[in-house]
XYZ file of N, CA and C in Angstrom:
363
model
N 60.077 -86.795 -9.133
C 60.920 -87.280 -8.067
C 61.634 -86.095 -7.423
N 61.694 -86.096 -6.096
C 62.309 -85.010 -5.358
C 63.543 -85.509 -4.613
N 64.604 -84.771 -4.711
C 65.833 -85.144 -4.003
C 65.843 -84.503 -2.623
N 66.339 -85.234 -1.659
C 66.491 -84.681 -0.320
C 67.954 -84.779 0.097
N 68.359 -83.830 0.898
C 69.727 -83.814 1.402
C 69.674 -83.929 2.914
N 70.423 -84.852 3.438
C 70.484 -85.036 4.883
C 71.757 -84.394 5.431
N 71.587 -83.381 6.259
C 72.731 -82.722 6.888
C 72.797 -83.217 8.327
N 73.917 -83.761 8.718
C 74.063 -84.283 10.063
C 75.046 -83.419 10.848
N 74.573 -82.903 11.966
C 75.401 -82.053 12.826
C 75.463 -82.675 14.207
N 76.475 -82.372 14.956
C 77.609 -81.510 14.665
C 78.615 -82.188 13.741
N 79.586 -81.410 13.292
C 80.661 -81.935 12.439
C 82.000 -81.642 13.092
N 82.874 -82.615 12.996
C 84.214 -82.478 13.560
C 85.224 -82.822 12.489
N 86.163 -81.901 12.265
C 87.271 -82.145 11.344
C 88.529 -82.264 12.184
N 89.213 -83.387 12.087
C 90.489 -83.597 12.769
C 91.593 -83.518 11.727
N 92.665 -82.826 12.045
C 93.784 -82.652 11.115
C 95.050 -83.256 11.714
N 95.880 -83.827 10.855
C 97.095 -84.488 11.324
C 98.191 -83.504 11.722
N 98.082 -82.252 11.303
C 99.103 -81.251 11.631
C 98.457 -80.010 12.234
N 99.287 -79.183 12.855
C 98.807 -77.923 13.424
C 98.253 -77.015 12.335
N 97.444 -76.070 12.751
C 96.886 -75.038 11.871
C 96.094 -75.605 10.703
N 95.387 -76.706 10.952
C 94.436 -77.280 9.992
C 95.105 -77.745 8.704
N 96.286 -78.321 8.817
C 97.030 -78.839 7.663
C 97.150 -80.358 7.768
N 97.578 -80.960 6.689
C 97.797 -82.403 6.667
C 96.527 -83.170 6.362
N 96.534 -84.450 6.706
C 95.370 -85.309 6.465
C 94.190 -84.820 7.288
N 92.985 -84.949 6.708
C 91.766 -84.510 7.379
C 90.842 -85.705 7.572
N 90.279 -85.810 8.770
C 89.328 -86.870 9.100
C 88.044 -86.193 9.565
N 86.895 -86.673 9.078
C 85.623 -86.016 9.375
C 84.703 -86.965 10.136
N 84.079 -86.443 11.203
C 83.076 -87.174 11.977
C 81.815 -86.330 12.040
N 80.647 -86.999 12.005
C 79.358 -86.301 12.050
C 78.439 -86.972 13.062
N 77.593 -86.166 13.684
C 76.603 -86.705 14.611
C 77.149 -86.881 16.018
N 76.351 -87.504 16.875
C 76.751 -87.749 18.262
C 77.731 -88.910 18.290
N 79.000 -88.590 18.504
C 80.070 -89.593 18.450
C 80.962 -89.478 19.670
N 81.551 -90.599 20.029
C 82.544 -90.637 21.100
C 83.722 -91.451 20.590
N 84.882 -90.839 20.539
C 86.095 -91.517 20.085
C 86.891 -91.887 21.331
N 86.905 -93.171 21.646
C 87.434 -93.690 22.907
C 88.955 -93.605 23.020
N 89.673 -93.815 21.902
C 91.137 -93.831 21.958
C 91.695 -93.183 20.690
N 92.024 -91.915 20.768
C 92.505 -91.183 19.593
C 93.864 -91.678 19.125
N 94.723 -92.109 20.047
C 96.042 -92.611 19.648
C 95.930 -93.882 18.823
N 94.959 -94.714 19.135
C 94.764 -95.943 18.371
C 94.169 -95.646 16.990
N 93.274 -94.673 16.918
C 92.646 -94.331 15.636
C 93.585 -93.559 14.717
N 94.334 -92.627 15.294
C 95.193 -91.738 14.507
C 96.554 -91.655 15.187
N 97.609 -91.799 14.412
C 98.946 -91.770 15.008
C 99.308 -90.381 15.535
N 98.783 -89.342 14.915
C 99.097 -87.982 15.366
C 97.975 -87.037 14.948
N 97.533 -86.214 15.871
C 96.560 -85.174 15.559
C 97.144 -83.831 15.971
N 96.982 -82.837 15.097
C 97.557 -81.532 15.378
C 96.550 -80.433 15.655
N 95.346 -80.523 15.042
C 94.365 -79.453 15.191
C 92.971 -79.999 14.912
N 91.954 -79.180 15.218
C 90.577 -79.597 14.936
C 89.688 -78.395 14.711
N 88.592 -78.657 14.011
C 87.505 -77.695 13.833
C 86.209 -78.416 14.187
N 85.391 -77.764 15.006
C 84.105 -78.310 15.430
C 83.043 -77.318 14.995
N 82.033 -77.804 14.243
C 80.981 -76.911 13.764
C 79.616 -77.492 14.102
N 78.755 -76.629 14.610
C 77.357 -76.980 14.844
C 76.533 -75.705 14.742
N 75.352 -75.775 14.127
C 74.516 -74.581 14.030
C 73.954 -74.147 15.388
N 73.935 -75.050 16.354
C 73.407 -74.743 17.679
C 74.530 -74.358 18.641
N 74.281 -73.355 19.463
C 75.250 -72.968 20.488
C 75.285 -73.983 21.627
N 74.311 -74.876 21.664
C 74.246 -75.900 22.707
C 75.094 -77.127 22.385
N 75.497 -77.279 21.138
C 76.320 -78.434 20.758
C 77.603 -78.423 21.579
N 78.086 -79.612 21.913
C 79.196 -79.726 22.858
C 80.324 -80.574 22.303
N 81.538 -80.105 22.519
C 82.760 -80.861 22.254
C 83.456 -81.035 23.595
N 83.770 -82.289 23.953
C 84.493 -82.569 25.196
C 85.789 -83.269 24.830
N 86.906 -82.718 25.282
C 88.219 -83.318 25.069
C 88.744 -83.827 26.406
N 89.204 -85.079 26.432
C 89.771 -85.693 27.633
C 91.271 -85.846 27.453
N 92.015 -85.725 28.532
C 93.473 -85.823 28.451
C 93.957 -87.259 28.237
N 93.125 -88.253 28.563
C 93.529 -89.651 28.408
C 92.470 -90.434 27.633
N 92.843 -91.615 27.188
C 91.920 -92.501 26.467
C 90.804 -92.969 27.406
N 89.743 -93.498 26.815
C 88.595 -94.046 27.558
C 87.898 -93.009 28.434
N 87.906 -91.756 27.985
C 87.202 -90.661 28.662
C 87.701 -90.461 30.095
N 89.003 -90.574 30.281
C 89.631 -90.434 31.599
C 90.500 -89.176 31.644
N 90.921 -88.824 32.844
C 91.816 -87.687 33.031
C 91.069 -86.365 33.074
N 91.815 -85.302 32.873
C 91.227 -83.958 32.852
C 90.384 -83.804 31.589
N 89.401 -82.910 31.644
C 88.593 -82.664 30.446
C 88.351 -81.178 30.269
N 88.059 -80.823 29.023
C 87.680 -79.456 28.659
C 86.391 -79.532 27.860
N 85.476 -78.633 28.162
C 84.178 -78.585 27.488
C 84.119 -77.320 26.638
N 83.708 -77.489 25.380
C 83.526 -76.364 24.457
C 82.087 -76.396 23.955
N 81.464 -75.238 23.838
C 80.089 -75.130 23.334
C 80.090 -74.371 22.012
N 79.285 -74.868 21.075
C 79.175 -74.203 19.783
C 80.419 -74.382 18.940
N 80.473 -73.660 17.853
C 81.586 -73.771 16.908
C 82.906 -73.432 17.598
N 83.897 -74.308 17.402
C 85.201 -74.172 18.060
C 86.307 -74.559 17.097
N 87.370 -73.787 17.072
C 88.565 -74.109 16.291
C 89.756 -74.150 17.239
N 90.540 -75.220 17.167
C 91.738 -75.348 18.002
C 92.910 -75.625 17.070
N 93.762 -74.622 16.827
C 94.848 -74.780 15.857
C 96.015 -75.635 16.340
N 96.151 -75.822 17.666
C 97.263 -76.618 18.200
C 96.772 -77.446 19.386
N 96.497 -78.728 19.146
C 95.975 -79.594 20.201
C 96.991 -79.868 21.305
N 98.266 -79.776 20.998
C 99.304 -80.038 22.006
C 99.306 -78.987 23.116
N 98.682 -77.861 22.882
C 98.675 -76.790 23.882
C 97.621 -77.000 24.970
N 96.791 -78.033 24.854
C 95.659 -78.187 25.762
C 95.999 -78.821 27.101
N 96.715 -79.921 27.099
C 96.936 -80.700 28.315
C 98.427 -80.839 28.608
N 99.097 -79.736 28.830
C 100.500 -79.765 29.193
C 101.408 -80.394 28.158
N 101.210 -80.052 26.902
C 102.075 -80.567 25.840
C 101.609 -81.863 25.214
N 100.508 -82.398 25.696
C 99.943 -83.618 25.108
C 98.594 -83.289 24.492
N 98.300 -83.946 23.409
C 96.991 -83.781 22.797
C 95.952 -84.598 23.541
N 94.695 -84.488 23.146
C 93.639 -85.248 23.815
C 93.768 -86.745 23.564
N 93.333 -87.543 24.537
C 93.353 -88.995 24.402
C 92.025 -89.548 23.926
N 90.933 -88.810 24.160
C 89.602 -89.223 23.722
C 88.731 -87.977 23.635
N 87.578 -88.121 22.976
C 86.690 -86.963 22.831
C 85.258 -87.398 22.618
N 84.352 -86.449 22.833
C 82.919 -86.646 22.603
C 82.413 -85.433 21.840
N 81.593 -85.664 20.804
C 80.875 -84.564 20.156
C 79.382 -84.840 20.291
N 78.634 -83.801 20.626
C 77.211 -83.948 20.902
C 76.432 -82.800 20.278
N 75.256 -83.101 19.771
C 74.405 -82.067 19.183
C 73.659 -81.272 20.252
N 73.693 -81.733 21.489
C 73.022 -81.019 22.570
C 74.004 -80.743 23.706
N 73.554 -79.989 24.674
C 74.409 -79.549 25.777
C 74.703 -80.707 26.733
N 75.975 -81.025 26.892
C 76.408 -81.954 27.936
C 76.937 -81.108 29.087
N 76.336 -81.246 30.243
C 76.758 -80.467 31.405
C 77.978 -81.113 32.060
N 78.692 -80.336 32.856
C 79.907 -80.828 33.513
C 79.622 -82.061 34.362
N 78.487 -82.092 35.045
C 78.148 -83.258 35.872
C 77.958 -84.506 35.007
N 77.345 -84.352 33.833
C 77.198 -85.488 32.919
C 78.565 -85.979 32.444
N 79.462 -85.054 32.161
C 80.807 -85.427 31.708
C 81.555 -86.153 32.825
N 81.409 -85.682 34.063
C 82.040 -86.385 35.192
C 81.482 -87.798 35.347
N 80.176 -87.967 35.109
C 79.561 -89.296 35.182
C 80.111 -90.202 34.075
N 80.284 -89.666 32.881
C 80.876 -90.436 31.779
C 82.293 -90.850 32.153
N 83.051 -89.931 32.727
C 84.425 -90.241 33.136
C 84.430 -91.330 34.216
N 83.487 -91.265 35.140
C 83.412 -92.232 36.238
C 82.996 -93.620 35.764
N 81.994 -93.679 34.870
C 81.409 -94.967 34.483
C 81.861 -95.473 33.117
N 82.283 -94.563 32.243
C 82.626 -94.951 30.878
C 81.413 -95.123 29.982
N 80.213 -94.871 30.520
C 78.965 -95.029 29.761
C 78.463 -93.672 29.284
N 78.043 -93.647 28.023
C 77.512 -92.411 27.449
C 75.995 -92.438 27.431
N 75.362 -91.259 27.325
C 73.906 -91.217 27.199
C 73.453 -91.952 25.937
N 72.181 -92.343 25.864
C 71.674 -93.007 24.656
C 71.841 -92.115 23.429
N 72.026 -92.745 22.275
C 72.112 -92.010 21.020
C 73.516 -91.712 20.546
N 74.531 -92.190 21.247
C 75.920 -91.967 20.846
C 76.504 -93.222 20.219
N 77.286 -93.018 19.187
C 78.057 -94.106 18.595
C 79.468 -94.002 19.156
N 79.914 -95.065 19.827
C 81.258 -95.088 20.413
C 82.187 -95.812 19.458
N 83.295 -95.158 19.130
C 84.283 -95.733 18.210
C 85.555 -95.995 18.984
């Protein structure tokens, strides 16, 4: 009998406090978190890891993929989420194993619909 290990990328670690401290929450694969305030009362920092430089992390300033957004490619560490959107942390986010272009992100913001293969939470 042979054992197999399934590694699912990308990986996102969300922390309840700044500088990667406090409670840790882990997400794997192509995911979209629609309302971070509803899921977590407070988020302070995050780590995003993917072996591919094409993997994408998109942070939105408001829930439901609305407001301003920032796109990060490849492995990314953000020690203080409050520094991103004028003192407020992100309201929603998307992690993807492949490259999401700015036009695709604008379409998601406009329609609220993600490409096939994403689990929306």
